[in-house]
Amino acid sequence: MPRAAPRTARGNRTRARLVESAEQVFADVGYHDASIVKITEHAGVGLGTFYLYFDGKLEIFDEVVEDLNRRVRHAMAEATEAAPNRIEAERAGFRAFFRFTAEHPALYRIVRQAEFVSPAAFRMHYTRIVEGYIEGLTAARASGEIGDVDPTVAAWVLMGIGELVGMRWVRWAAAGAMDSDSEPGPADTMDVPPDVFDQVMGFIQRGLAAVALDRQDPQDGHHPHDTDDRSDDRTEQT
Amino acid sequence: MPRAAPRTARGNRTRARLVESAEQVFADVGYHDASIVKITEHAGVGLGTFYLYFDGKLEIFDEVVEDLNRRVRHAMAEATEAAPNRIEAERAGFRAFFRFTAEHPALYRIVRQAEFVSPAAFRMHYTRIVEGYIEGLTAARASGEIGDVDPTVAAWVLMGIGELVGMRWVRWAAAGAMDSDSEPGPADTMDVPPDVFDQVMGFIQRGLAAVALDRQDPQDGHHPHDTDDRSDDRTEQT
Amino acid sequence: MPRAAPRTARGNRTRARLVESAEQVFADVGYHDASIVKITEHAGVGLGTFYLYFDGKLEIFDEVVEDLNRRVRHAMAEATEAAPNRIEAERAGFRAFFRFTAEHPALYRIVRQAEFVSPAAFRMHYTRIVEGYIEGLTAARASGEIGDVDPTVAAWVLMGIGELVGMRWVRWAAAGAMDSDSEPGPADTMDVPPDVFDQVMGFIQRGLAAVALDRQDPQDGHHPHDTDDRSDDRTEQT
Amino acid sequence: MPRAAPRTARGNRTRARLVESAEQVFADVGYHDASIVKITEHAGVGLGTFYLYFDGKLEIFDEVVEDLNRRVRHAMAEATEAAPNRIEAERAGFRAFFRFTAEHPALYRIVRQAEFVSPAAFRMHYTRIVEGYIEGLTAARASGEIGDVDPTVAAWVLMGIGELVGMRWVRWAAAGAMDSDSEPGPADTMDVPPDVFDQVMGFIQRGLAAVALDRQDPQDGHHPHDTDDRSDDRTEQT
DNA sequence: AATGAATGAGCGTTCATTCAT
DNA sequence: TATGAATGAACGCTCATTCAT
């Protein structure tokens, strides 16, 4: 039942227009208020045409999520590529992420909606990004560039930071700037202000650093040596 | 048209039952699949009764969000209260937040949906939590307990961490444990595993610490001693 | 999920109007060309009202079939009641059946469509009628009124006769009379012509009679005196 | 607009494949759930090709009915051919009809659906079969093989018997045997059980016989001499 | 002769909301 | 205060049919 892939160049164009339009419409009005008619009208094709290429609303949504995922990861990977070390890589990665968020409001809105619309797609999105992070962090830890942090935990921590900072200084700023539903346009595109960005990166840099701070009162049953990878060498702190 | 507040005790009870039921239903099936009938049935009142107390679906949703917000903040404040210092306060706050998330899946689901359903309620939720954070962090910075971090930025950073770690280790764990749509029940309630929790708190502790790292130039370019110099000067921390 | 039965007198009226309208519309245009809108418009109620009382098109169809079934059986039972013997009962039953068919074109059309629309309802219809027949025929056989025929087989044979004779002389005649889609109206109502009726009843009477024809071997092969011997011994009948 | 007949051998093959496929699909899923795509896919041709040979769905349906009609009549005629007398002819004809029904579920389903899909085709089907019957019965009556029955009435009576007995013991048996939607296959093919068959044929034999049973109470306004062909010679009964 | 991309009227169904009781 | 019958706009989706290739 999955609709056949288009067999002609014309079909390919139509399909692509539909995905683009869907991204636009989902971002603009949200999954639930998006209707197939809105999508097809935006794409300039007939309603029935939609069902030539997609099984339904959910299917095109998943495809849009996948598409966006591919694109953010590409943007982040590209930005990170030339970085001389992990911290610079993080700076570049966050920069790229915020820029992408600013320029593609769709990413943010659509991914967050996916949580309730298509949990599988949602998990896929985060899982793939996490994988990239883990790879980089594992290498950085091995080379001593960063401290002895658990790459998986650190990955989620970093994503959390990116997500809420992006929400506050990119999304909200944009919303405040336009103050209404008017199309944002390139001029309205907001990026995280430099000082905030530096604050954030400072936090991250310290958080990842090979530093351990002394903490004595083990309440709650959790002791410093609960896990194996928080090793003793952390004691040579001040 | 805004509905009058109930004038009788019976009316008060009815209204309260409706809010409770709405929270339950919104959490279970999401805003869009929740219907007024479902809510009134759950509350055991007639359909028409709903409109005696609320203007519509959106209005009761806002009220549910507000209610939840009050409750998380209460839980976190209570947990934080007795903490001897900021770091312990954070530990206690995060602990409380994760517990609340585990025990009230509604909070998580409903708040995240609010972003698209009722942006105003959504902002209100975060803004109020941020206010609490800022207060605590400002005091901690003044007393030298933490480094010279911008309280607002730190607040958002911390919330981001809490949100995604909670998503990964509380929400996903619960989903994995129940493996289906069965009611989670108290037994299935998942908390963040101790080692992960410690990792997270370690990251936060370092991130908030008064560590001076030598990187000061705000631009994203490269600069002289980027590479390994994080370790040495970190010693002059508190 | 089966819709609740109406709780008020008004609701009962609405529901009944819907069933009537559905019968009318299904009979007029057939199940597939009948739409819920047509039914609700005919009933003079809003579209949504339909779904207050029925789960869908199929469900109301089943109900219409059941209703019709009840009514034919009632008509036939009533007609048969006073009959002095089985043969008279059959005459009266067939008469009643043809009259019902003529006056309620719905019965015929709807039941026949049920075969493909709702096989279960279709079988139910025939099964119930068969049960009535079997009862009567079993008694008649026991009392020697009719020959040693298998009541079940005879029941189906009789129904087959009724159905196709009804089709030919009631339905086709009516169709021919109106010659178009115009409403038939009572004047156009056709009954089986008396001579045809008598022919049919004659056939049935002989078929059911305690005639022993000499052909007894059940196999489909050929046997000794196949040819002409039917005539002679038939005389020793009642 | 009626499509041209194919002008090439290839065209002829394509057209024939389409008719075959249509028969299959109509039988499998019914007229209304059959779609042109299903038919063309089954035939292995492109969708557009269909409209090269047929004006639409209805047109190919009519052709399928006509085709089936030709085939049943052929089967029955062939079976009847060698029969030494009318009764044997009936036995052989019914046998053939039941077998055809069992082996070609399509016949049964499609013809019955035709009643609502294409009334003209439906009438044509019965009319043609009736013609065959009338011919045989007229001859039989002339030769005294059967009683003085009206050939037309008898024809419909016989068809009615065949149809409902076939429905009950062929179609329903098959449905019961397969118990689901699985393809019946030759092994599942059901025929009317021998004893039922004999009962049915006994009934028919008596019904057609030159016997008249006395019937005195002319209620209902119909007297023995209502029609001309129920002639007086019927009086020499017991 | 053959194809399949494109179309849109029309379907069954849902649900927030109103209002007479 | 409480009810639930009634409504209809709007949705997702299907499919017979056309037509450019």
GROMACS .gro file of N, CA and C in nm, chain C residues 108-178:
model
  213
  584TYR      N    1  -3.786  -0.647  -0.097
  584TYR     CA    2  -3.720  -0.722  -0.202
  584TYR      C    3  -3.580  -0.667  -0.232
  585ARG      N    4  -3.576  -0.540  -0.263
  585ARG     CA    5  -3.449  -0.480  -0.304
  585ARG      C    6  -3.347  -0.485  -0.191
  586ILE      N    7  -3.389  -0.451  -0.076
  586ILE     CA    8  -3.294  -0.440   0.034
  586ILE      C    9  -3.241  -0.577   0.073
  587VAL      N   10  -3.330  -0.673   0.082
  587VAL     CA   11  -3.283  -0.806   0.121
  587VAL      C   12  -3.185  -0.860   0.019
  588ARG      N   13  -3.215  -0.842  -0.106
  588ARG     CA   14  -3.123  -0.896  -0.206
  588ARG      C   15  -2.989  -0.824  -0.204
  589GLN      N   16  -2.992  -0.697  -0.174
  589GLN     CA   17  -2.864  -0.627  -0.166
  589GLN      C   18  -2.785  -0.673  -0.044
  590ALA      N   19  -2.858  -0.713   0.056
  590ALA     CA   20  -2.791  -0.752   0.181
  590ALA      C   21  -2.690  -0.864   0.155
  591GLU      N   22  -2.717  -0.944   0.055
  591GLU     CA   23  -2.626  -1.054   0.028
  591GLU      C   24  -2.482  -1.008   0.016
  592PHE      N   25  -2.464  -0.890  -0.042
  592PHE     CA   26  -2.328  -0.842  -0.062
  592PHE      C   27  -2.289  -0.735   0.037
  593VAL      N   28  -2.388  -0.674   0.094
  593VAL     CA   29  -2.360  -0.564   0.185
  593VAL      C   30  -2.339  -0.617   0.326
  594SER      N   31  -2.423  -0.708   0.365
  594SER     CA   32  -2.416  -0.758   0.503
  594SER      C   33  -2.460  -0.904   0.506
  595PRO      N   34  -2.372  -0.992   0.464
  595PRO     CA   35  -2.406  -1.133   0.451
  595PRO      C   36  -2.471  -1.190   0.577
  596ALA      N   37  -2.429  -1.144   0.690
  596ALA     CA   38  -2.486  -1.198   0.814
  596ALA      C   39  -2.634  -1.164   0.823
  597ALA      N   40  -2.667  -1.041   0.793
  597ALA     CA   41  -2.808  -0.999   0.798
  597ALA      C   42  -2.888  -1.077   0.694
  598PHE      N   43  -2.826  -1.100   0.582
  598PHE     CA   44  -2.890  -1.172   0.473
  598PHE      C   45  -2.926  -1.314   0.517
  599ARG      N   46  -2.829  -1.382   0.574
  599ARG     CA   47  -2.854  -1.518   0.620
  599ARG      C   48  -2.960  -1.519   0.729
  600MET      N   49  -2.948  -1.425   0.818
  600MET     CA   50  -3.047  -1.416   0.926
  600MET      C   51  -3.187  -1.408   0.867
  601HIS      N   52  -3.203  -1.325   0.768
  601HIS     CA   53  -3.335  -1.309   0.708
  601HIS      C   54  -3.390  -1.443   0.661
  602TYR      N   55  -3.313  -1.512   0.581
  602TYR     CA   56  -3.363  -1.638   0.526
  602TYR      C   57  -3.379  -1.744   0.635
  603THR      N   58  -3.282  -1.748   0.722
  603THR     CA   59  -3.287  -1.848   0.827
  603THR      C   60  -3.415  -1.836   0.909
  604ARG      N   61  -3.450  -1.715   0.942
  604ARG     CA   62  -3.570  -1.696   1.023
  604ARG      C   63  -3.696  -1.739   0.949
  605ILE      N   64  -3.701  -1.705   0.823
  605ILE     CA   65  -3.819  -1.744   0.747
  605ILE      C   66  -3.824  -1.896   0.735
  606VAL      N   67  -3.709  -1.954   0.707
  606VAL     CA   68  -3.701  -2.099   0.695
  606VAL      C   69  -3.753  -2.166   0.822
  607GLU      N   70  -3.714  -2.112   0.934
  607GLU     CA   71  -3.758  -2.171   1.060
  607GLU      C   72  -3.911  -2.181   1.067
  608GLY      N   73  -3.975  -2.074   1.028
  608GLY     CA   74  -4.122  -2.074   1.028
  608GLY      C   75  -4.177  -2.182   0.937
  609TYR      N   76  -4.120  -2.188   0.819
  609TYR     CA   77  -4.164  -2.288   0.723
  609TYR      C   78  -4.148  -2.429   0.778
  610ILE      N   79  -4.029  -2.453   0.831
  610ILE     CA   80  -3.999  -2.588   0.879
  610ILE      C   81  -4.101  -2.633   0.982
  611GLU      N   82  -4.132  -2.542   1.071
  611GLU     CA   83  -4.229  -2.573   1.174
  611GLU      C   84  -4.361  -2.618   1.112
  612GLY      N   85  -4.413  -2.534   1.023
  612GLY     CA   86  -4.540  -2.567   0.959
  612GLY      C   87  -4.534  -2.697   0.880
  613LEU      N   88  -4.426  -2.713   0.806
  613LEU     CA   89  -4.417  -2.831   0.720
  613LEU      C   90  -4.399  -2.959   0.800
  614THR      N   91  -4.325  -2.948   0.909
  614THR     CA   92  -4.305  -3.066   0.992
  614THR      C   93  -4.439  -3.115   1.047
  615ALA      N   94  -4.516  -3.020   1.097
  615ALA     CA   95  -4.647  -3.056   1.149
  615ALA      C   96  -4.734  -3.116   1.040
  616ALA      N   97  -4.732  -3.052   0.925
  616ALA     CA   98  -4.815  -3.099   0.814
  616ALA      C   99  -4.774  -3.241   0.772
  617ARG      N  100  -4.649  -3.267   0.774
  617ARG     CA  101  -4.604  -3.400   0.735
  617ARG      C  102  -4.648  -3.503   0.839
  618ALA      N  103  -4.634  -3.465   0.963
  618ALA     CA  104  -4.672  -3.557   1.070
  618ALA      C  105  -4.820  -3.594   1.061
  619SER      N  106  -4.900  -3.494   1.026
  619SER     CA  107  -5.044  -3.520   1.018
  619SER      C  108  -5.084  -3.583   0.885
  620GLY      N  109  -4.988  -3.606   0.799
  620GLY     CA  110  -5.019  -3.668   0.671
  620GLY      C  111  -5.076  -3.573   0.569
  621GLU      N  112  -5.080  -3.446   0.605
  621GLU     CA  113  -5.136  -3.349   0.510
  621GLU      C  114  -5.054  -3.335   0.384
  622ILE      N  115  -4.924  -3.345   0.403
  622ILE     CA  116  -4.836  -3.340   0.286
  622ILE      C  117  -4.754  -3.467   0.285
  623GLY      N  118  -4.685  -3.485   0.177
  623GLY     CA  119  -4.608  -3.608   0.160
  623GLY      C  120  -4.482  -3.609   0.246
  624ASP      N  121  -4.402  -3.709   0.220
  624ASP     CA  122  -4.285  -3.728   0.302
  624ASP      C  123  -4.166  -3.644   0.253
  625VAL      N  124  -4.187  -3.515   0.252
  625VAL     CA  125  -4.080  -3.428   0.204
  625VAL      C  126  -3.994  -3.379   0.320
  626ASP      N  127  -3.870  -3.354   0.289
  626ASP     CA  128  -3.781  -3.298   0.391
  626ASP      C  129  -3.822  -3.152   0.413
  627PRO      N  130  -3.860  -3.117   0.534
  627PRO     CA  131  -3.911  -2.980   0.557
  627PRO      C  132  -3.811  -2.872   0.522
  628THR      N  133  -3.685  -2.897   0.552
  628THR     CA  134  -3.585  -2.794   0.522
  628THR      C  135  -3.572  -2.772   0.373
  629VAL      N  136  -3.559  -2.880   0.301
  629VAL     CA  137  -3.546  -2.867   0.156
  629VAL      C  138  -3.670  -2.799   0.100
  630ALA      N  139  -3.786  -2.846   0.145
  630ALA     CA  140  -3.910  -2.787   0.094
  630ALA      C  141  -3.917  -2.638   0.125
  631ALA      N  142  -3.870  -2.602   0.242
  631ALA     CA  143  -3.874  -2.461   0.281
  631ALA      C  144  -3.795  -2.376   0.181
  632TRP      N  145  -3.677  -2.423   0.147
  632TRP     CA  146  -3.595  -2.346   0.053
  632TRP      C  147  -3.657  -2.346  -0.086
  633VAL      N  148  -3.714  -2.458  -0.122
  633VAL     CA  149  -3.778  -2.464  -0.253
  633VAL      C  150  -3.891  -2.362  -0.260
  634LEU      N  151  -3.972  -2.360  -0.156
  634LEU     CA  152  -4.084  -2.266  -0.155
  634LEU      C  153  -4.036  -2.121  -0.158
  635MET      N  154  -3.934  -2.094  -0.082
  635MET     CA  155  -3.884  -1.956  -0.083
  635MET      C  156  -3.829  -1.917  -0.219
  636GLY      N  157  -3.763  -2.012  -0.281
  636GLY     CA  158  -3.711  -1.984  -0.415
  636GLY      C  159  -3.823  -1.951  -0.511
  637ILE      N  160  -3.927  -2.030  -0.503
  637ILE     CA  161  -4.041  -2.004  -0.592
  637ILE      C  162  -4.098  -1.866  -0.566
  638GLY      N  163  -4.121  -1.838  -0.441
  638GLY     CA  164  -4.176  -1.707  -0.406
  638GLY      C  165  -4.087  -1.594  -0.455
  639GLU      N  166  -3.960  -1.612  -0.440
  639GLU     CA  167  -3.871  -1.503  -0.473
  639GLU      C  168  -3.869  -1.473  -0.623
  640LEU      N  169  -3.855  -1.578  -0.703
  640LEU     CA  170  -3.846  -1.548  -0.845
  640LEU      C  171  -3.980  -1.515  -0.909
  641VAL      N  172  -4.083  -1.577  -0.859
  641VAL     CA  173  -4.215  -1.539  -0.911
  641VAL      C  174  -4.246  -1.395  -0.872
  642GLY      N  175  -4.211  -1.363  -0.750
  642GLY     CA  176  -4.230  -1.224  -0.706
  642GLY      C  177  -4.148  -1.128  -0.791
  643MET      N  178  -4.029  -1.166  -0.820
  643MET     CA  179  -3.945  -1.081  -0.902
  643MET      C  180  -4.007  -1.058  -1.039
  644ARG      N  181  -4.051  -1.167  -1.098
  644ARG     CA  182  -4.103  -1.157  -1.234
  644ARG      C  183  -4.238  -1.085  -1.242
  645TRP      N  184  -4.330  -1.122  -1.153
  645TRP     CA  185  -4.466  -1.068  -1.172
  645TRP      C  186  -4.501  -0.951  -1.080
  646VAL      N  187  -4.421  -0.931  -0.978
  646VAL     CA  188  -4.448  -0.813  -0.896
  646VAL      C  189  -4.349  -0.703  -0.931
  647ARG      N  190  -4.223  -0.732  -0.915
  647ARG     CA  191  -4.123  -0.629  -0.937
  647ARG      C  192  -4.117  -0.584  -1.082
  648TRP      N  193  -4.106  -0.681  -1.173
  648TRP     CA  194  -4.092  -0.643  -1.314
  648TRP      C  195  -4.219  -0.576  -1.364
  649ALA      N  196  -4.329  -0.625  -1.317
  649ALA     CA  197  -4.455  -0.566  -1.361
  649ALA      C  198  -4.461  -0.421  -1.315
  650ALA      N  199  -4.424  -0.399  -1.191
  650ALA     CA  200  -4.424  -0.263  -1.139
  650ALA      C  201  -4.329  -0.176  -1.219
  651ALA      N  202  -4.211  -0.228  -1.243
  651ALA     CA  203  -4.112  -0.152  -1.319
  651ALA      C  204  -4.165  -0.121  -1.458
  652GLY      N  205  -4.226  -0.219  -1.518
  652GLY     CA  206  -4.281  -0.198  -1.652
  652GLY      C  207  -4.392  -0.094  -1.648
  653ALA      N  208  -4.475  -0.101  -1.545
  653ALA     CA  209  -4.587  -0.008  -1.535
  653ALA      C  210  -4.539   0.136  -1.522
  654MET      N  211  -4.440   0.153  -1.438
  654MET     CA  212  -4.397   0.291  -1.420
  654MET      C  213  -4.298   0.331  -1.528
   0.00000   0.00000   0.00000
